[in-house]
PDB file of C-alpha atoms in Angstrom:
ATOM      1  CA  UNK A   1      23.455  -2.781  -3.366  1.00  0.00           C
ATOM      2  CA  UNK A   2      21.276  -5.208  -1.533  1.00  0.00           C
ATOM      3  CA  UNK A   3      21.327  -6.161   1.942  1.00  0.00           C
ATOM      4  CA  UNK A   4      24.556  -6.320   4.136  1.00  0.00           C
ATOM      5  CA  UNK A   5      26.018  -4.780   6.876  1.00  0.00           C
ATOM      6  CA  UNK A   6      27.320  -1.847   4.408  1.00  0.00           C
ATOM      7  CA  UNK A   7      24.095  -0.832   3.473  1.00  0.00           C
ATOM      8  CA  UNK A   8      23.091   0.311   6.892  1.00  0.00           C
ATOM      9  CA  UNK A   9      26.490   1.250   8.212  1.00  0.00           C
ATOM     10  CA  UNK A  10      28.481   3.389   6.558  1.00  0.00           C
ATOM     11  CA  UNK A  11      29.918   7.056   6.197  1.00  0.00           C
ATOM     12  CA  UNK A  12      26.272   8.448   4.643  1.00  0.00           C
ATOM     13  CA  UNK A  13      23.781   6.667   6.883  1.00  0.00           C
ATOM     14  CA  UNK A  14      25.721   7.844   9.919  1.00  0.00           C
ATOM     15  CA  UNK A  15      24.787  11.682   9.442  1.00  0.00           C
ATOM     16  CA  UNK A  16      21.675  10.754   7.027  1.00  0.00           C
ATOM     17  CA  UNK A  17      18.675  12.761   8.630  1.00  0.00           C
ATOM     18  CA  UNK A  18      16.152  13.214   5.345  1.00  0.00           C
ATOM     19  CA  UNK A  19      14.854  11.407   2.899  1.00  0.00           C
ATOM     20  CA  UNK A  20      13.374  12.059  -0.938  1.00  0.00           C
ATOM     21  CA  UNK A  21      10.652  10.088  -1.840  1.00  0.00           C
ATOM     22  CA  UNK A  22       9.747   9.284  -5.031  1.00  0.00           C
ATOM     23  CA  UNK A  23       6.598  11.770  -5.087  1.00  0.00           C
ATOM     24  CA  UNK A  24       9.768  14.680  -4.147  1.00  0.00           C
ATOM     25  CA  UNK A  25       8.448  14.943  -0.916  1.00  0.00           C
ATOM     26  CA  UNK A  26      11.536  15.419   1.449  1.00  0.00           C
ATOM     27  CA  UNK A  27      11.144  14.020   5.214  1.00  0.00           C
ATOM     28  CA  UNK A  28      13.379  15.992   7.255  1.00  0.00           C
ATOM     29  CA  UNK A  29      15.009  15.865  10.982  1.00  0.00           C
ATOM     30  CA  UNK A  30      15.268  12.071  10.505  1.00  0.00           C
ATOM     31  CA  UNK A  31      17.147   9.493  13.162  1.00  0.00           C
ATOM     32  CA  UNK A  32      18.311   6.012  12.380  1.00  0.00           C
ATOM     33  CA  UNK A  33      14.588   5.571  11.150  1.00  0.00           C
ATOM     34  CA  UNK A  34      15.872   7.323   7.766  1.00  0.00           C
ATOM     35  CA  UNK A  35      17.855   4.141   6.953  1.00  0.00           C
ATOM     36  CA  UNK A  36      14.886   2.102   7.093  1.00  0.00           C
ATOM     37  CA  UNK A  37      13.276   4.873   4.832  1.00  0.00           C
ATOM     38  CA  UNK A  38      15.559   5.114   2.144  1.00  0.00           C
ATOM     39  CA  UNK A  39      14.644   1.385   0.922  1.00  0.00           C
ATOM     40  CA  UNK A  40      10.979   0.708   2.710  1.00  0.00           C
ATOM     41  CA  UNK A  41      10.252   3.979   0.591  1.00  0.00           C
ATOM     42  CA  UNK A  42       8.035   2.580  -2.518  1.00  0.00           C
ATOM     43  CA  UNK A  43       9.412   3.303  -6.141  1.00  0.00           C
ATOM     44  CA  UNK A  44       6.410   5.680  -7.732  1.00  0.00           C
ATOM     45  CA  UNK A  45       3.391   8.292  -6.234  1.00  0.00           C
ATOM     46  CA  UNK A  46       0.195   9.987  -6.852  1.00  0.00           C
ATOM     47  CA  UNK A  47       2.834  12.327  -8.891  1.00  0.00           C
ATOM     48  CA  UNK A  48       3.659   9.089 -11.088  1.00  0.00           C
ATOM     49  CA  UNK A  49       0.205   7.762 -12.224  1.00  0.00           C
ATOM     50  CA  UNK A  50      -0.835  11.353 -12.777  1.00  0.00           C
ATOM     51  CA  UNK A  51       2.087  12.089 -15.919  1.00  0.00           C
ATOM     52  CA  UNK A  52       1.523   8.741 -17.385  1.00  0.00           C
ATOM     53  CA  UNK A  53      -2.164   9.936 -17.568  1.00  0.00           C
ATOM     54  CA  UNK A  54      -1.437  13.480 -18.658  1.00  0.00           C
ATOM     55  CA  UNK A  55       0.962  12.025 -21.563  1.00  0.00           C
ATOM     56  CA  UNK A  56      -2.047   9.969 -22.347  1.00  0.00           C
ATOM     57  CA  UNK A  57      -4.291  12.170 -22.850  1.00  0.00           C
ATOM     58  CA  UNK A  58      -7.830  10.426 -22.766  1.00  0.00           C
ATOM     59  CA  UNK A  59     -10.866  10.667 -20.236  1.00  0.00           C
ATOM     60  CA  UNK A  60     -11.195   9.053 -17.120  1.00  0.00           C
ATOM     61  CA  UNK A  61     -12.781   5.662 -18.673  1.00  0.00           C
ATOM     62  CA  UNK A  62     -11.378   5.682 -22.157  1.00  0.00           C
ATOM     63  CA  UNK A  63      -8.799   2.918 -23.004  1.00  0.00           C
ATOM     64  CA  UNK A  64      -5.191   4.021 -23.683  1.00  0.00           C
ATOM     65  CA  UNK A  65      -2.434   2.076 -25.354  1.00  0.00           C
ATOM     66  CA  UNK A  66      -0.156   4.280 -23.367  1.00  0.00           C
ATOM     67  CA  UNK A  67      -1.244   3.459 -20.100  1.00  0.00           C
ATOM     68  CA  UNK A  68       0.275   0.321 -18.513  1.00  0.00           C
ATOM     69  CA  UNK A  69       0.077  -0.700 -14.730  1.00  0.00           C
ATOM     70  CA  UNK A  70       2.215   1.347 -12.717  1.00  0.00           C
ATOM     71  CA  UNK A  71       3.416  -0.695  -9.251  1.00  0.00           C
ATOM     72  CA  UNK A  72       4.806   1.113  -6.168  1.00  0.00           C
ATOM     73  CA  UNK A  73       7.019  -1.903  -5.080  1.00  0.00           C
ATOM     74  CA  UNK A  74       7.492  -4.019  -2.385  1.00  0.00           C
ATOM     75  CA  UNK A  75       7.098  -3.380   1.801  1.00  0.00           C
ATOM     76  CA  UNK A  76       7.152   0.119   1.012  1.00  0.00           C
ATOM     77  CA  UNK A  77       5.997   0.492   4.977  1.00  0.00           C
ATOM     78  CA  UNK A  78       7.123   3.735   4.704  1.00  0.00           C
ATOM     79  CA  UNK A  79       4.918   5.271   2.393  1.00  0.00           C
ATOM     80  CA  UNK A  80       2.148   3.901   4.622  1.00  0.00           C
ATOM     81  CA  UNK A  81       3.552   5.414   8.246  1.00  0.00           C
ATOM     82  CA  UNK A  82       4.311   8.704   6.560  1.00  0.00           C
ATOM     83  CA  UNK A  83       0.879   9.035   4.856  1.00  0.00           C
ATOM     84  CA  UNK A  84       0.776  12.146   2.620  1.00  0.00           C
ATOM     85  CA  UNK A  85       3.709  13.353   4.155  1.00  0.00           C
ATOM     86  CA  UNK A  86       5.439  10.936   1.294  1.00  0.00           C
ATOM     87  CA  UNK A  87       2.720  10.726  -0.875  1.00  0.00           C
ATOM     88  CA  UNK A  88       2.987   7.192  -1.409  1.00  0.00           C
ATOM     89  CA  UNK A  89      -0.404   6.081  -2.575  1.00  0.00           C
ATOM     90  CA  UNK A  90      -2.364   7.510  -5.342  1.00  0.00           C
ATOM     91  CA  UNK A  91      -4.332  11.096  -3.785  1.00  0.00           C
ATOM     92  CA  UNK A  92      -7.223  12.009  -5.495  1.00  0.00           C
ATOM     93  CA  UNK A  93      -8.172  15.612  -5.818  1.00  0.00           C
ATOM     94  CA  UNK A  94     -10.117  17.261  -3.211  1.00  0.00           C
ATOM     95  CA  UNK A  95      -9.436  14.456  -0.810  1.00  0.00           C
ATOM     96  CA  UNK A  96      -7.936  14.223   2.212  1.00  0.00           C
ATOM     97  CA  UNK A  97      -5.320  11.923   3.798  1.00  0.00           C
ATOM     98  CA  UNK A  98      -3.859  10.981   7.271  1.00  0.00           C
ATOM     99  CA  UNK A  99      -0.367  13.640   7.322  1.00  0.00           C
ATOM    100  CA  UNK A 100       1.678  10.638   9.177  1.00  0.00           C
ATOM    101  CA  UNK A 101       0.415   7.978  11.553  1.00  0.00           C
ATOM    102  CA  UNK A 102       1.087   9.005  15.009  1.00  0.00           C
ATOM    103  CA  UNK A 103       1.440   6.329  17.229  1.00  0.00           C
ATOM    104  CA  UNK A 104       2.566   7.107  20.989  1.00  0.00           C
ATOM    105  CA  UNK A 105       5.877   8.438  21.737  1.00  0.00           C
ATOM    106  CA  UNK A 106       7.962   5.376  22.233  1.00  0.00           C
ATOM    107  CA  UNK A 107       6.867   3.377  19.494  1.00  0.00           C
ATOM    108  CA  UNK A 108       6.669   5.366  16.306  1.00  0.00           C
ATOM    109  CA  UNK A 109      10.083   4.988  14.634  1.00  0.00           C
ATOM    110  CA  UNK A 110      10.861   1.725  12.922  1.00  0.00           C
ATOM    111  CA  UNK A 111      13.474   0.361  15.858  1.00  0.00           C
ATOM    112  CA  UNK A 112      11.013   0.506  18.134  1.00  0.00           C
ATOM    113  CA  UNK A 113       8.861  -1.931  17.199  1.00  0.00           C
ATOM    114  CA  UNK A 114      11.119  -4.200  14.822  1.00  0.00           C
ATOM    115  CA  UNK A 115      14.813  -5.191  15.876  1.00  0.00           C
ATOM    116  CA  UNK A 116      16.969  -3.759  13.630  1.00  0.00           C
ATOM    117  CA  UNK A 117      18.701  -6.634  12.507  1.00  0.00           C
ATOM    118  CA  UNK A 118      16.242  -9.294  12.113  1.00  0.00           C
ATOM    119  CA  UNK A 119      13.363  -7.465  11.656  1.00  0.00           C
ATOM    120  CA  UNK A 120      11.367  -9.389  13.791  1.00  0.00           C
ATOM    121  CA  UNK A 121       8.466  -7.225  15.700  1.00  0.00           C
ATOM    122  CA  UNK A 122       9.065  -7.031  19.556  1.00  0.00           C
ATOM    123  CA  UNK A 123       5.142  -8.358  20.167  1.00  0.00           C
ATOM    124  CA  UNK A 124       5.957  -8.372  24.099  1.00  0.00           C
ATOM    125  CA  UNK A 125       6.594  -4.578  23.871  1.00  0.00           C
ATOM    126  CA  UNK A 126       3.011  -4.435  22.548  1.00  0.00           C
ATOM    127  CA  UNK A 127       0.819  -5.849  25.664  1.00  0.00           C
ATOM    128  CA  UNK A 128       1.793  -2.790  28.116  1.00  0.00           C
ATOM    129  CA  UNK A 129      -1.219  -1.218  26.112  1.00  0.00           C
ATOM    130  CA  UNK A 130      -3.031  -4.081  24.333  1.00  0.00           C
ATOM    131  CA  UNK A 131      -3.503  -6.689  26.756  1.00  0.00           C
ATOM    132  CA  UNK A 132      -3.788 -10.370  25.692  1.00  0.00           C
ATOM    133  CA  UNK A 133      -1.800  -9.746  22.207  1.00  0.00           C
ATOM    134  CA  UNK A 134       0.444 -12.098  22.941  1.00  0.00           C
ATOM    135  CA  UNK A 135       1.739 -13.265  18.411  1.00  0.00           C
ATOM    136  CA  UNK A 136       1.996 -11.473  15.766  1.00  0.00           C
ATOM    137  CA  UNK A 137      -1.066 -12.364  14.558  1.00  0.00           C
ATOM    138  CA  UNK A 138      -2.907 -11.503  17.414  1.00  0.00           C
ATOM    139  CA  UNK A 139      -2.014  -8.284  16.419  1.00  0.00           C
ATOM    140  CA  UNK A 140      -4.061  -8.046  13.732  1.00  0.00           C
ATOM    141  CA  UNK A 141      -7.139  -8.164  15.896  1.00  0.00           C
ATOM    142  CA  UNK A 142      -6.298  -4.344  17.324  1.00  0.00           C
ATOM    143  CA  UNK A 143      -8.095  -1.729  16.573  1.00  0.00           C
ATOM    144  CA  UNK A 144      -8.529   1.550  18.940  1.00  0.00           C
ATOM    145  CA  UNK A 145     -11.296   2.614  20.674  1.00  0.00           C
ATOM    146  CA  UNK A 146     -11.564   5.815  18.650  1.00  0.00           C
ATOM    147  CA  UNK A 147     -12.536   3.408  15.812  1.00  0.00           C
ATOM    148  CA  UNK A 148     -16.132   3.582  15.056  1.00  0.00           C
ATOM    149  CA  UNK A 149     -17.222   3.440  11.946  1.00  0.00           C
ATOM    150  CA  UNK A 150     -17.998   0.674   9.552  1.00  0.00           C
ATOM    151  CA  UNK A 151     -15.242   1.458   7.149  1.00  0.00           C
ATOM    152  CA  UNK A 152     -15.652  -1.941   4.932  1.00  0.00           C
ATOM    153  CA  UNK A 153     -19.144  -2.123   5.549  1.00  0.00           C
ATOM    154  CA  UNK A 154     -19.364  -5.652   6.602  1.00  0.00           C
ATOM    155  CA  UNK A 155     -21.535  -4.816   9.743  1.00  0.00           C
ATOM    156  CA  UNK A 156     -18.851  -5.401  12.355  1.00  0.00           C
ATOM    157  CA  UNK A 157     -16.931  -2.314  14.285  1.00  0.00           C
ATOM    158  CA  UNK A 158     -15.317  -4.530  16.872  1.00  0.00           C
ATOM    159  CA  UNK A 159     -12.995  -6.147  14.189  1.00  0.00           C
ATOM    160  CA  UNK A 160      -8.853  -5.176  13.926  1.00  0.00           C
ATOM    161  CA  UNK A 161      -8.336  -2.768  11.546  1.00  0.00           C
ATOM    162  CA  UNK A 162      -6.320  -5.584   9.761  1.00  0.00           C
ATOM    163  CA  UNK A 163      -9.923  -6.864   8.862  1.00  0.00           C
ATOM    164  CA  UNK A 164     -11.274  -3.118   8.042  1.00  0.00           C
ATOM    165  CA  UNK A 165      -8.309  -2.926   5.522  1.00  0.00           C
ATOM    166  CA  UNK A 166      -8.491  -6.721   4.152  1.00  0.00           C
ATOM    167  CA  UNK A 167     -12.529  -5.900   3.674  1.00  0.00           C
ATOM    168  CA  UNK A 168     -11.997  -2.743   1.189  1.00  0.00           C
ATOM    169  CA  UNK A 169      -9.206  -4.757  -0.829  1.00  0.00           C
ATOM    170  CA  UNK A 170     -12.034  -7.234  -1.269  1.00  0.00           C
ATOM    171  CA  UNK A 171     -14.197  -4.418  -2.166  1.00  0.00           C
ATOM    172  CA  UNK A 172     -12.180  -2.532  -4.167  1.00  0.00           C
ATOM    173  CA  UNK A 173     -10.829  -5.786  -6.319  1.00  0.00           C
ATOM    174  CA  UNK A 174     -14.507  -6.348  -7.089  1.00  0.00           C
ATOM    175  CA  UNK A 175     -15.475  -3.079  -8.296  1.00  0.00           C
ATOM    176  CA  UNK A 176     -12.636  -3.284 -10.711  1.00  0.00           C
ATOM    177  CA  UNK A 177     -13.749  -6.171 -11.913  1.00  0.00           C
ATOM    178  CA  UNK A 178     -16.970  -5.149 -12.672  1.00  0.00           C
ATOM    179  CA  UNK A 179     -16.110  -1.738 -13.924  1.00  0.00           C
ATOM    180  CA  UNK A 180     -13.455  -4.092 -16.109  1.00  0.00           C
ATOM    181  CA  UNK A 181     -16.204  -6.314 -17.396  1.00  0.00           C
ATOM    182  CA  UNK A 182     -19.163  -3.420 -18.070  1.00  0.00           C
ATOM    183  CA  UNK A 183     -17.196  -0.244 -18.790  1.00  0.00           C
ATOM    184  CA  UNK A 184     -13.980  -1.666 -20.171  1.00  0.00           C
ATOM    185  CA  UNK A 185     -15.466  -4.792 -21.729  1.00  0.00           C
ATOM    186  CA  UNK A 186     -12.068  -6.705 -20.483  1.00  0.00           C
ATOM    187  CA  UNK A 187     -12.209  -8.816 -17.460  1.00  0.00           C
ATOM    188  CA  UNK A 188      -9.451  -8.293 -15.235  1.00  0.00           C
ATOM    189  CA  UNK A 189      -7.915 -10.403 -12.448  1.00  0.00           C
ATOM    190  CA  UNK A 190      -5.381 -10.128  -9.996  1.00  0.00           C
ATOM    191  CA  UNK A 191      -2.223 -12.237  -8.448  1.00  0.00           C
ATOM    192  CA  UNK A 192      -0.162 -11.053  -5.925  1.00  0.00           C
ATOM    193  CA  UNK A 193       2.818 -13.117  -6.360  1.00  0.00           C
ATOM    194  CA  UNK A 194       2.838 -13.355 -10.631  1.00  0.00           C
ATOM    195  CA  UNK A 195       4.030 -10.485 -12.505  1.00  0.00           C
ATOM    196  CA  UNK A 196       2.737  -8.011 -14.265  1.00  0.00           C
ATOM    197  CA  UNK A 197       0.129  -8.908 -11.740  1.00  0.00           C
ATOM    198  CA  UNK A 198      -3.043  -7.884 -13.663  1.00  0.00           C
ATOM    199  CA  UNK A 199      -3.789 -10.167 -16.378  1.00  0.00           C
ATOM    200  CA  UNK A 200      -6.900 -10.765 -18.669  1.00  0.00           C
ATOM    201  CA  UNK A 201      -9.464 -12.896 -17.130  1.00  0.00           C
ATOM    202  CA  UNK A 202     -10.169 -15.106 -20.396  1.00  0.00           C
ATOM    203  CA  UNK A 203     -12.236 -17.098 -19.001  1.00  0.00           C
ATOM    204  CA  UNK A 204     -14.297 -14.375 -16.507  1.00  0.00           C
ATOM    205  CA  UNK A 205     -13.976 -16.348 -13.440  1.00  0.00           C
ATOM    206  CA  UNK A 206     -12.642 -13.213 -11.349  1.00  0.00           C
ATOM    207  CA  UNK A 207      -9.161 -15.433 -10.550  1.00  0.00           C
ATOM    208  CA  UNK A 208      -5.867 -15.421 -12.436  1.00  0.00           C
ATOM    209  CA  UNK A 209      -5.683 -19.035 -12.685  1.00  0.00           C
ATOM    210  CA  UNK A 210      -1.853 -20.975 -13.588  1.00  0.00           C
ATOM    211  CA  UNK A 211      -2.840 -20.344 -17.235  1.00  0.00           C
ATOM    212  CA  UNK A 212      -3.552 -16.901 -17.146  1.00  0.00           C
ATOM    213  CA  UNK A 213      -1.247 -15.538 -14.702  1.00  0.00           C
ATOM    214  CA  UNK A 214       1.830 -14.775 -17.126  1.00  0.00           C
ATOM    215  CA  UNK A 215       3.482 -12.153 -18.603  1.00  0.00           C
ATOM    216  CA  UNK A 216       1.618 -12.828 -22.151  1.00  0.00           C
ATOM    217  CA  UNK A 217      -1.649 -12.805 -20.947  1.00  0.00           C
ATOM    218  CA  UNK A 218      -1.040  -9.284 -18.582  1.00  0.00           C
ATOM    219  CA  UNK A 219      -3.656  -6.538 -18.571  1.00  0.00           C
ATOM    220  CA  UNK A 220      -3.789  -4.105 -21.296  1.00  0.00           C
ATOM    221  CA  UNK A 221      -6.884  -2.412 -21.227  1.00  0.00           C
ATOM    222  CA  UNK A 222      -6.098   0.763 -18.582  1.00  0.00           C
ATOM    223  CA  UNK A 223      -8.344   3.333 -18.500  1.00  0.00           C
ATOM    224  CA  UNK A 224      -7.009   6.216 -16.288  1.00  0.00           C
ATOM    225  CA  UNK A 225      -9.805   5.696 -13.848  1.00  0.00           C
ATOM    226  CA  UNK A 226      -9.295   1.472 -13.559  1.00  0.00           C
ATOM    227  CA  UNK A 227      -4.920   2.706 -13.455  1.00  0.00           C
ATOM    228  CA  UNK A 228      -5.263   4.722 -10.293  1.00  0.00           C
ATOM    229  CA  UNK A 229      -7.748   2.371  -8.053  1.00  0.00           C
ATOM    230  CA  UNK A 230      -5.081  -0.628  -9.393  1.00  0.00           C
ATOM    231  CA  UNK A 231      -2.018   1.926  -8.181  1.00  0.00           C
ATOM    232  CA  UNK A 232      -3.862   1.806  -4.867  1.00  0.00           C
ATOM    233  CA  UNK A 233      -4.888  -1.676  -4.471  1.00  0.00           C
ATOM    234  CA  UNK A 234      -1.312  -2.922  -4.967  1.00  0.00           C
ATOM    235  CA  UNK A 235       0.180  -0.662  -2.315  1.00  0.00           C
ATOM    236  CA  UNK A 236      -1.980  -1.713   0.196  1.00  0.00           C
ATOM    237  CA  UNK A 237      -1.244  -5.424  -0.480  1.00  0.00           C
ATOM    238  CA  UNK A 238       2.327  -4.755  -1.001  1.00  0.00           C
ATOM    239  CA  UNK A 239       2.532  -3.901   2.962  1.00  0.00           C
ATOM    240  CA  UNK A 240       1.330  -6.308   4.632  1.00  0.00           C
ATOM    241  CA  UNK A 241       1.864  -4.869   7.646  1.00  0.00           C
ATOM    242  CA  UNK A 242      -0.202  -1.833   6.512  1.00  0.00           C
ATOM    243  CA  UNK A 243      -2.655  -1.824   9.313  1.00  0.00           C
ATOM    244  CA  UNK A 244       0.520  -1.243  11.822  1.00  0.00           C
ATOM    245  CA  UNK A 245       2.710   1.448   9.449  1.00  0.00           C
ATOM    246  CA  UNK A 246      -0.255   3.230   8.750  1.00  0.00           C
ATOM    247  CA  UNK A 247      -4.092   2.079   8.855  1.00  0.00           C
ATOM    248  CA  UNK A 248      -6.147   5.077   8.278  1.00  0.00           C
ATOM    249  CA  UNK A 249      -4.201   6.356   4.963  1.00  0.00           C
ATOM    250  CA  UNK A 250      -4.481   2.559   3.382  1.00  0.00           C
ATOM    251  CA  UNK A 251      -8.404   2.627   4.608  1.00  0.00           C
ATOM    252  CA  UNK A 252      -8.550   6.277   2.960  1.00  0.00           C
ATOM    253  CA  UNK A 253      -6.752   5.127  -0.213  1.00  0.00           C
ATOM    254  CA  UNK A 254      -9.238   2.252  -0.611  1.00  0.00           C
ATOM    255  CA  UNK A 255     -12.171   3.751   0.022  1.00  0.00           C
ATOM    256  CA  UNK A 256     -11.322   6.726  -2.273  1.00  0.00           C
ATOM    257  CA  UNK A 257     -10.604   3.805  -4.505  1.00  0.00           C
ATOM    258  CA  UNK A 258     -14.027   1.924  -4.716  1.00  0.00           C
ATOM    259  CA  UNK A 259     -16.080   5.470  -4.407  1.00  0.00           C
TER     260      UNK A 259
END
């Protein structure tokens, strides 16, 4: 069902303590958390991509008829807290990823930051150790002091990690448009709220404007290579809170991405 009071509370969620994710990863010892889990879970994985590619059967940058986008679903927040513990984005080989995002002790279930009814964040909670955050979109501008490097490469290591992340979607969304253009010799273009979300760019302006962004006009020209940095690109903008649930797996899966 969808969402009402059943969904939460009733005879399974009360002893539910592990979930299966869609990769066939199993989270174990599990609180109330695992109700927030078993929907905010994503509906495909690395696992996914990877079959549709095997039953196609052609190198990493040779079209396949048999290869159509492959979308992980909405808020799947978490996919991005539990990191390859769920094995939510698309892993590439010989790559490593963040096991779970550990925040501290008393924040780092879903409760404790959102209310469990309204899902609104408790921002006040937040200031004991950020000082001066006092929105929601203040907190965007956190980042911890751990966090040196350039990861988007825009010259600025003071920014939120909200800004590290939006910079690689930026970057990755324009390599795949110019691998789409050279290699594929389709232009591709992107809109979040429009689906199949990847449609032809007829007119190679890198935007899915009204009259491309339909169902008729969707992209159709996957290679395996441009399928997996897609997979990735739409699960990081599919949780927007992404830089909260789970920062440094999104900035891994992006950067793995574009490379």
């Amino acid at each position: 069902t969808v969402v009402n009071c059943t969904v939460c509370h009733n005879e399974g969620t009360a002893t539910m303590t592990s979930v299966m994710f869609p990769s066939g990863m199993e989270v174990t010892g599990l609180g109330d958390e695992s109700r927030c889990y078993q929907c905010h879970q994503g509906r495909a994985s690395t696992q996914d991509v990877n079959a549709a590619i095997e039953e196609a059967g052609v190198d990493p940058d040779t079209v396949s008829e048999d290869l159509g986008f492959i979308n992980i679903h909405y808020y799947a927040a978490a996919a991005s807290q539990l990191g390859t513990r769920a094995d939510g984005g698309y892993q590439y080989d010989g790559k490593s990823y963040d096991w779970e995002f550990a925040h501290v002790n008393t924040f780092d279930s879903c409760f404790e930051c959102h209310d469990a009814h309204s899902l609104e964040l408790s921002v006040e909670a937040c200031t004991d150790c950020h000082p001066g955050v006092d929105s929601q979109e203040e907190l965007k501008n956190i980042r911890l002091a751990g966090s040196t490097e350039d990861y988007d490469g825009d010259g600025d290591i003071q920014e939120g990690i909200y800004y590290e992340i939006q910079g690689l979607q930026e970057a990755l969304l324009v390599a795949m448009q110019g691998y789409a253009s050279d290699v594929v010799g389709t232009p591709i273009a992107y809109d979040a709220a429009s689906y199949p979300y990847f449609f032809i760019d007829t007119n190679a302006n890198g935007e899915a404007d009204e009259d491309e962004a339909n169902y008729g006009n969707q992209y159709a020209s996957w290679t395996p290579r441009l399928l997996k940095a897609a997979y990735n690109y739409q699960t990081s903008i599919k949780d927007p809170g992404n830089y909260a649930h789970g920062g440094k797996y999104h900035i891994q899966l992006l950067y793995d991405s574009v490379e």
